[in-house]
mmCIF file of C-alpha atoms in Angstrom:
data_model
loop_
_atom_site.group_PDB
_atom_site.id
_atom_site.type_symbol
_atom_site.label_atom_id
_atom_site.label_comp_id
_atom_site.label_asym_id
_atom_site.label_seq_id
_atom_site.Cartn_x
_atom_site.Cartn_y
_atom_site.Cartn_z
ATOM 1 C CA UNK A 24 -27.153 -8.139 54.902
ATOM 2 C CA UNK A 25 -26.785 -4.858 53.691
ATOM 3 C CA UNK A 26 -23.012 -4.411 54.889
ATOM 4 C CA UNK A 27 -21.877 -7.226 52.233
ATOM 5 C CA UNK A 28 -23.988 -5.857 49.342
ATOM 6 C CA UNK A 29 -20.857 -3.284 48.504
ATOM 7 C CA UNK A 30 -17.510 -5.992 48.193
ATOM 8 C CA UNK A 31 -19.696 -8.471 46.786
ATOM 9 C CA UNK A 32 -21.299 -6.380 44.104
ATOM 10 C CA UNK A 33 -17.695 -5.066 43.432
ATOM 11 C CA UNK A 34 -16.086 -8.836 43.419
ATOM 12 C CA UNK A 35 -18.761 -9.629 41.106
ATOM 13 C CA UNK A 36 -18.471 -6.390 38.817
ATOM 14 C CA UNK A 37 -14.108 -7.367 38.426
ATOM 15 C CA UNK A 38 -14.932 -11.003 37.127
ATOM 16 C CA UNK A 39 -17.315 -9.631 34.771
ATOM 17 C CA UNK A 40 -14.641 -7.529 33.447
ATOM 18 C CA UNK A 41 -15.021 -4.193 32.091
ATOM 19 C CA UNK A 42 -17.759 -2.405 29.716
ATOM 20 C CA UNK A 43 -16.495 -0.749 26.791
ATOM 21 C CA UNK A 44 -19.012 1.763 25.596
ATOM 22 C CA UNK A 45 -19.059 2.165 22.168
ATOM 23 C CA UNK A 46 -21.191 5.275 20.763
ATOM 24 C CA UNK A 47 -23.240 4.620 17.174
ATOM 25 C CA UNK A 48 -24.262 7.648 14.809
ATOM 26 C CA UNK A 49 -27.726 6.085 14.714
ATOM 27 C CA UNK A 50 -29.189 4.709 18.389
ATOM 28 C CA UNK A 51 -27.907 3.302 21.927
ATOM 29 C CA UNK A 52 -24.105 2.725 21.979
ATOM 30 C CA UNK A 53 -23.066 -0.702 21.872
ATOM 31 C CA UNK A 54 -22.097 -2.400 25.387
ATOM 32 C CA UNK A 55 -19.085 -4.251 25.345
ATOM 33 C CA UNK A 56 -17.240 -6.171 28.071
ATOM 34 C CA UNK A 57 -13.763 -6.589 28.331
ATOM 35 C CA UNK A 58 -11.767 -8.811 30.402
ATOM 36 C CA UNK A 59 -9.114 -7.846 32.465
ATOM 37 C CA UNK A 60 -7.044 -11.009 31.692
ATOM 38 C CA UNK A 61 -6.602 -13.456 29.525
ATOM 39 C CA UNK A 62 -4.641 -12.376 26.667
ATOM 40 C CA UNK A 63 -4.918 -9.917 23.834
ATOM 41 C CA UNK A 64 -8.078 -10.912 22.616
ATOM 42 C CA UNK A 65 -9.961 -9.225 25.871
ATOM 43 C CA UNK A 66 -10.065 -4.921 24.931
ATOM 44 C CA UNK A 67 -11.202 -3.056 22.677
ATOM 45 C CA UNK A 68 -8.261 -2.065 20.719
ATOM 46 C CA UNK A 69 -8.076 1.398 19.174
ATOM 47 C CA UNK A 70 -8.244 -0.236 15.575
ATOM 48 C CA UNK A 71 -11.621 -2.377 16.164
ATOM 49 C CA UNK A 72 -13.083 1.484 17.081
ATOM 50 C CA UNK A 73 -11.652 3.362 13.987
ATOM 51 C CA UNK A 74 -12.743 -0.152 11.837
ATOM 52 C CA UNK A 75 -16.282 -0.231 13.259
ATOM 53 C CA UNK A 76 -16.743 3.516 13.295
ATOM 54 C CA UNK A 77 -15.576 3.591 9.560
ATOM 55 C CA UNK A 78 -18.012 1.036 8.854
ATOM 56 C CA UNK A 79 -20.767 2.988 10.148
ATOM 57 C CA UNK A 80 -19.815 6.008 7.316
ATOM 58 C CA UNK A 81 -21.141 3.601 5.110
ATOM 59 C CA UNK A 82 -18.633 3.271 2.424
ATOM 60 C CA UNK A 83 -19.202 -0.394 2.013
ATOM 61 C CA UNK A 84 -22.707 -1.250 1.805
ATOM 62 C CA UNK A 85 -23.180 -3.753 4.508
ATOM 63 C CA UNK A 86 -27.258 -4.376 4.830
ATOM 64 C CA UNK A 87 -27.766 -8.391 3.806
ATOM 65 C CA UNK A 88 -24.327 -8.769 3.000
ATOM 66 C CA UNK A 89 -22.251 -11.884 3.927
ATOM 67 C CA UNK A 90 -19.859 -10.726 6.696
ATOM 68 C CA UNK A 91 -16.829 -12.639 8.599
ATOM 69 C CA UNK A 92 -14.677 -11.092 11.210
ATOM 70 C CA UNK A 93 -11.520 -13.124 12.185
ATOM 71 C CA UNK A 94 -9.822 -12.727 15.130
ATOM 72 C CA UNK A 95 -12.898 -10.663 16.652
ATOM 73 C CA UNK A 96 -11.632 -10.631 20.639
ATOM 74 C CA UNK A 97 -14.657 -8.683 21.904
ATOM 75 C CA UNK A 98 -16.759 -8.541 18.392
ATOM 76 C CA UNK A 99 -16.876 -5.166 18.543
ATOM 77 C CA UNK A 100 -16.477 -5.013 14.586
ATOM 78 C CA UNK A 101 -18.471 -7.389 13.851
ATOM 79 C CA UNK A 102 -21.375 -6.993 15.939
ATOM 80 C CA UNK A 103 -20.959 -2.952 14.570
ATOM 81 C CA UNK A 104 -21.475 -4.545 10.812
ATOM 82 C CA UNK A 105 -24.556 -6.532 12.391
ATOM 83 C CA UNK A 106 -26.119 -3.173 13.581
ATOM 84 C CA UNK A 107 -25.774 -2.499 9.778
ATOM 85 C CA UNK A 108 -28.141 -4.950 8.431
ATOM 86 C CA UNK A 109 -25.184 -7.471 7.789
ATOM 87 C CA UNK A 110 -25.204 -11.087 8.514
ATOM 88 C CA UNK A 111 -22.358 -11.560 10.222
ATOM 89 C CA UNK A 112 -20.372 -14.609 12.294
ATOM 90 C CA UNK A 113 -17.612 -13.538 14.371
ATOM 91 C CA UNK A 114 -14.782 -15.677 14.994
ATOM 92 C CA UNK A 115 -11.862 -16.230 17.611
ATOM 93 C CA UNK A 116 -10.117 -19.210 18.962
ATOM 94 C CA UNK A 117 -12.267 -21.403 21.793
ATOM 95 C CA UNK A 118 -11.325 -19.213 24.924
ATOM 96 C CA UNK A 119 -12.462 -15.925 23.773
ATOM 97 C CA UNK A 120 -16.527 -17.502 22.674
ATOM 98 C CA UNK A 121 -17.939 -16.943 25.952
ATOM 99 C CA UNK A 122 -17.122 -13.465 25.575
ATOM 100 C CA UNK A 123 -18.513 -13.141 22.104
ATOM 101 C CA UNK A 124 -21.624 -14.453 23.069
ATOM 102 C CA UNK A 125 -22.026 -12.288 26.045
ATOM 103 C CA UNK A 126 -21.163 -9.274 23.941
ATOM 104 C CA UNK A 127 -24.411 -10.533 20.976
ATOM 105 C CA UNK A 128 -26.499 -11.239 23.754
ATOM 106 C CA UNK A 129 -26.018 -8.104 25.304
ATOM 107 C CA UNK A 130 -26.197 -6.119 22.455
ATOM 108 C CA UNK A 131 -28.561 -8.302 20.044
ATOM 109 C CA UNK A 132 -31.519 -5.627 20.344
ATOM 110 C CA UNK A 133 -29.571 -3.174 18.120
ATOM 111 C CA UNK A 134 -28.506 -5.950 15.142
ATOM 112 C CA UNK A 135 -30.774 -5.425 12.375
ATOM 113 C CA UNK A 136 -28.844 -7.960 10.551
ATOM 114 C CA UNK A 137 -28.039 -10.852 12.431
ATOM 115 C CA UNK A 138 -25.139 -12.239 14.408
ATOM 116 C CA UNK A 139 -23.544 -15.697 15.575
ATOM 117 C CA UNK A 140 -19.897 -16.629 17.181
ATOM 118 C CA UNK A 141 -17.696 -19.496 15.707
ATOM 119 C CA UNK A 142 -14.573 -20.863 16.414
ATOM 120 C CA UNK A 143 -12.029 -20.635 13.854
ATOM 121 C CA UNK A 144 -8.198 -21.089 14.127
ATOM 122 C CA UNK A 145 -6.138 -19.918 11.562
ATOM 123 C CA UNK A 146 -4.604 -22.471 9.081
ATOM 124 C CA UNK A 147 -7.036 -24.695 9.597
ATOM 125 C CA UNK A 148 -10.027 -26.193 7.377
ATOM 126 C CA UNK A 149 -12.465 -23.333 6.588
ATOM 127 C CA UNK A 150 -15.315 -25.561 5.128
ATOM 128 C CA UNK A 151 -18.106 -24.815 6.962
ATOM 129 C CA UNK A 152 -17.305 -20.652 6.344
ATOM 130 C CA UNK A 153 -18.050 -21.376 2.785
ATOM 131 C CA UNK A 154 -19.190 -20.048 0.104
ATOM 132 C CA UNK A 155 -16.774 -16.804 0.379
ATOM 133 C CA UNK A 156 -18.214 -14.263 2.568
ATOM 134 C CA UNK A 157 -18.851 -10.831 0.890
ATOM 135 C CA UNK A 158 -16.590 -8.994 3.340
ATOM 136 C CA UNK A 159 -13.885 -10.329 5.928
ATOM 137 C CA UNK A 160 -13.343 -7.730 9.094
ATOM 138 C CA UNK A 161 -9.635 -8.057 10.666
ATOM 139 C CA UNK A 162 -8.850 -5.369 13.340
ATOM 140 C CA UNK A 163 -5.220 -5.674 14.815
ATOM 141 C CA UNK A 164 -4.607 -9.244 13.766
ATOM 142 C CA UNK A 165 -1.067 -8.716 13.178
ATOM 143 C CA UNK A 166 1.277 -9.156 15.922
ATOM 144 C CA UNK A 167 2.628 -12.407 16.302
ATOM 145 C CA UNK A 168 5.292 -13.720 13.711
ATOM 146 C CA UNK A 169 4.250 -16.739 13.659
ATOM 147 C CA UNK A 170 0.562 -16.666 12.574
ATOM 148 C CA UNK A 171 1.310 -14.589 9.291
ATOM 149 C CA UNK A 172 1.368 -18.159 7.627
ATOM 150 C CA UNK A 173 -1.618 -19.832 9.097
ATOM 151 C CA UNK A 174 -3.535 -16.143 9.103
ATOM 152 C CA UNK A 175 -2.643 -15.527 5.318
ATOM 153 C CA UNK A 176 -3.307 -19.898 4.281
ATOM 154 C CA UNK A 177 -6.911 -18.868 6.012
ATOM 155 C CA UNK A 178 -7.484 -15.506 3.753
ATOM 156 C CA UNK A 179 -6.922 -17.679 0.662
ATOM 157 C CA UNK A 180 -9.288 -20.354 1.604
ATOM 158 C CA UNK A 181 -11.807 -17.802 2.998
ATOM 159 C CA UNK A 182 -11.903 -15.111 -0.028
ATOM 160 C CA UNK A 183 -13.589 -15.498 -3.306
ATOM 161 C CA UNK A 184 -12.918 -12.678 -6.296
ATOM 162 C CA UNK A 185 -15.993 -10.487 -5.584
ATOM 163 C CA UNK A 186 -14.709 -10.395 -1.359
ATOM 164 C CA UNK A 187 -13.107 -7.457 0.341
ATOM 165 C CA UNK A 188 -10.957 -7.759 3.223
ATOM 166 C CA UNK A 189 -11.035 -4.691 5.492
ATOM 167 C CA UNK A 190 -7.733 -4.835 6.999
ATOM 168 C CA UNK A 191 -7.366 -2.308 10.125
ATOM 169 C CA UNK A 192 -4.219 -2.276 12.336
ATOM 170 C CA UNK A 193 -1.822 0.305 14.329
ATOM 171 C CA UNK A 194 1.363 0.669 13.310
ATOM 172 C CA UNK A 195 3.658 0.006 16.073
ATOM 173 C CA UNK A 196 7.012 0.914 16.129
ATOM 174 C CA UNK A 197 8.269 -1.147 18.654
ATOM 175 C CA UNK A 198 10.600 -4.490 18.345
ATOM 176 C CA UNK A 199 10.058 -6.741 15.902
ATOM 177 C CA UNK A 200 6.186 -5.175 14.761
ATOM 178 C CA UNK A 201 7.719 -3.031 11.774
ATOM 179 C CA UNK A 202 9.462 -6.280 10.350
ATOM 180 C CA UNK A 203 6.261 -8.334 10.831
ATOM 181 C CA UNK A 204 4.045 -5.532 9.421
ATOM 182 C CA UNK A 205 6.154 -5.481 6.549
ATOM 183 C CA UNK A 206 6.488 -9.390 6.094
ATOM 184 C CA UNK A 207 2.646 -9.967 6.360
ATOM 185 C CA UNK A 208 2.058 -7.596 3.385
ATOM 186 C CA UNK A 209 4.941 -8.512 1.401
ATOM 187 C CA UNK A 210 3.259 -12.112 1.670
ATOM 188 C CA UNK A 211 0.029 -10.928 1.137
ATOM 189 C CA UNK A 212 0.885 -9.685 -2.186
ATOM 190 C CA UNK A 213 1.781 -12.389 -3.848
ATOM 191 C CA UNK A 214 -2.255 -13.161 -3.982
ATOM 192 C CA UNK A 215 -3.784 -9.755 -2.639
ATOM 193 C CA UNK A 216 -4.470 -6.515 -4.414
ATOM 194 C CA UNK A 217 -4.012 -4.191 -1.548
ATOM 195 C CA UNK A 218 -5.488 -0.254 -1.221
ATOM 196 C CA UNK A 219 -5.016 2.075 1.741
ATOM 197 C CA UNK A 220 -8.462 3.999 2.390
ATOM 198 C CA UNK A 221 -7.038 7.327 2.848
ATOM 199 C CA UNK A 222 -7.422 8.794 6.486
ATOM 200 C CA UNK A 223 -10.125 11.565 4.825
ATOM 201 C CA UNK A 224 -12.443 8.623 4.312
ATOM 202 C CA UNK A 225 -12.288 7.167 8.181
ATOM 203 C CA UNK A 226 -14.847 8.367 10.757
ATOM 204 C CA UNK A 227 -14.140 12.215 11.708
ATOM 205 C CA UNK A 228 -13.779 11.373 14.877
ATOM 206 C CA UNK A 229 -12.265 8.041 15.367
ATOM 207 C CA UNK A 230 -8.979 7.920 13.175
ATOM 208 C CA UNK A 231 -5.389 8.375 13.748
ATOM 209 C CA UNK A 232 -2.500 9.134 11.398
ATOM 210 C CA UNK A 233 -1.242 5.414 12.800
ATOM 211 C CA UNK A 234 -4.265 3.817 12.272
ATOM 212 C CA UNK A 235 -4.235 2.171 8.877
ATOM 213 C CA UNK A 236 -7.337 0.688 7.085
ATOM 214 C CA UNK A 237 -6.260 -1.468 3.868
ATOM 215 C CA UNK A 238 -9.086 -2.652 1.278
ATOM 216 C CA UNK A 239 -8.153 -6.083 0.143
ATOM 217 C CA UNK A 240 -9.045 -8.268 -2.807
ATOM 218 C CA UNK A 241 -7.814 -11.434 -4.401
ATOM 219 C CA UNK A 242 -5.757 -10.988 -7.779
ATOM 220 C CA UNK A 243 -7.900 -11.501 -10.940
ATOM 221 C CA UNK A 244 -4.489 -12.253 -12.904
ATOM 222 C CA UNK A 245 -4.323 -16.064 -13.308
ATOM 223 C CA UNK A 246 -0.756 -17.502 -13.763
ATOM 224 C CA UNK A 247 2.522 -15.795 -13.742
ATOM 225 C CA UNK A 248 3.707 -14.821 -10.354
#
């Protein structure tokens, strides 16, 4: 028996993927798997950390608020705003919700708020997210040219004027990323008041001078464009 324990344990550790630990200023880290494949959705990307950790300086007051994450791979984010006293549902397309839900059950003893895992494409009908969540979490949701339209159709149909989109990506210098950076804001313009929290006001710790956060809200002008 004991001769097999090792691989096995070790086969078993791979599929599981990979744990992610992510420190909080109050209490036990959070615990988050990864997966080793299947797509982009799977890590902990730099911005989720500087996003959740910026959360946790409590600059936007989170306990009982209304939040949505969208495109939340892991949840890190999100879960992070449920440690926070925030209600929260994190969303992702269908193959990345057995991952969320490991990651709430694993951490659920730390959310003071609460937290749940939907699926939610882009572009498509947002009903049953309504009424307008108080804030929307995005970490590194730009990458793909094609989604700017369906991402920015679901902003529109998700926001209301009192919610603010927390917007966190790297700037990437490679290929086409610069041109779709710039696109995606350019188009988000049109409806979006946009602020960059200035790099003093991230997480000591977590933040890089690449790592943008942008505060977003709907325009209260009605009419002329």
């Amino acid at each position: 028996g004991r001769a097999e324990a090792g691989p096995r344990r070790l086969r078993a550790a791979a599929m599981a993927g990979f744990v992610r630990e992510l420190e909080r200023r109050a209490g036990p880290a959070l615990r988050l798997e990864q997966r080793a494949a299947g797509g982009v959705g799977c890590v902990v990307w730099d911005a989720a950390l500087v996003l959740a950790k910026f959360l946790e300086t409590g600059a936007c007051p989170l306990a009982r608020r209304h939040v949505l994450e969208l495109g939340a791979g892991t949840g890190a984010v999100g879960i992070m705003a449920a440690t926070l006293g925030a209600n929260v549902t994190v969303t992702d397309l269908e193959e990345l919700q057995e991952l969320l839900l490991v990651n709430i059950e694993n951490n659920k003893h730390l959310v003071t708020g609460s937290v749940r895992a939907k699926v939610l494409k882009w572009g498509e009908d947002v009903t049953e997210f309504q009424p307008p969540p108080d804030y929307i979490l995005m970490a590194d949701c730009i990458y793909y040219e094609e989604s700017l339209e369906p991402l920015l159709k679901t902003l529109k149909d998700l926001t209301g004027p009192d919610t603010c989109v927390l917007c966190c990506y790297e700037q990437r210098t490679m290929g086409k990323n610069p041109e779709i950076e710039r696109k995606y804001f350019e188009l988000l313009q049109k409806d979006f008041e946009l602020e960059r929290i200035p790099l003093d006001r991230h997480d000591e710790e977590y933040r890089s001078a690449d790592i943008h956060i942008v505060s977003i809200h709907r325009k209260r002008t009605v009419g002329h464009r």
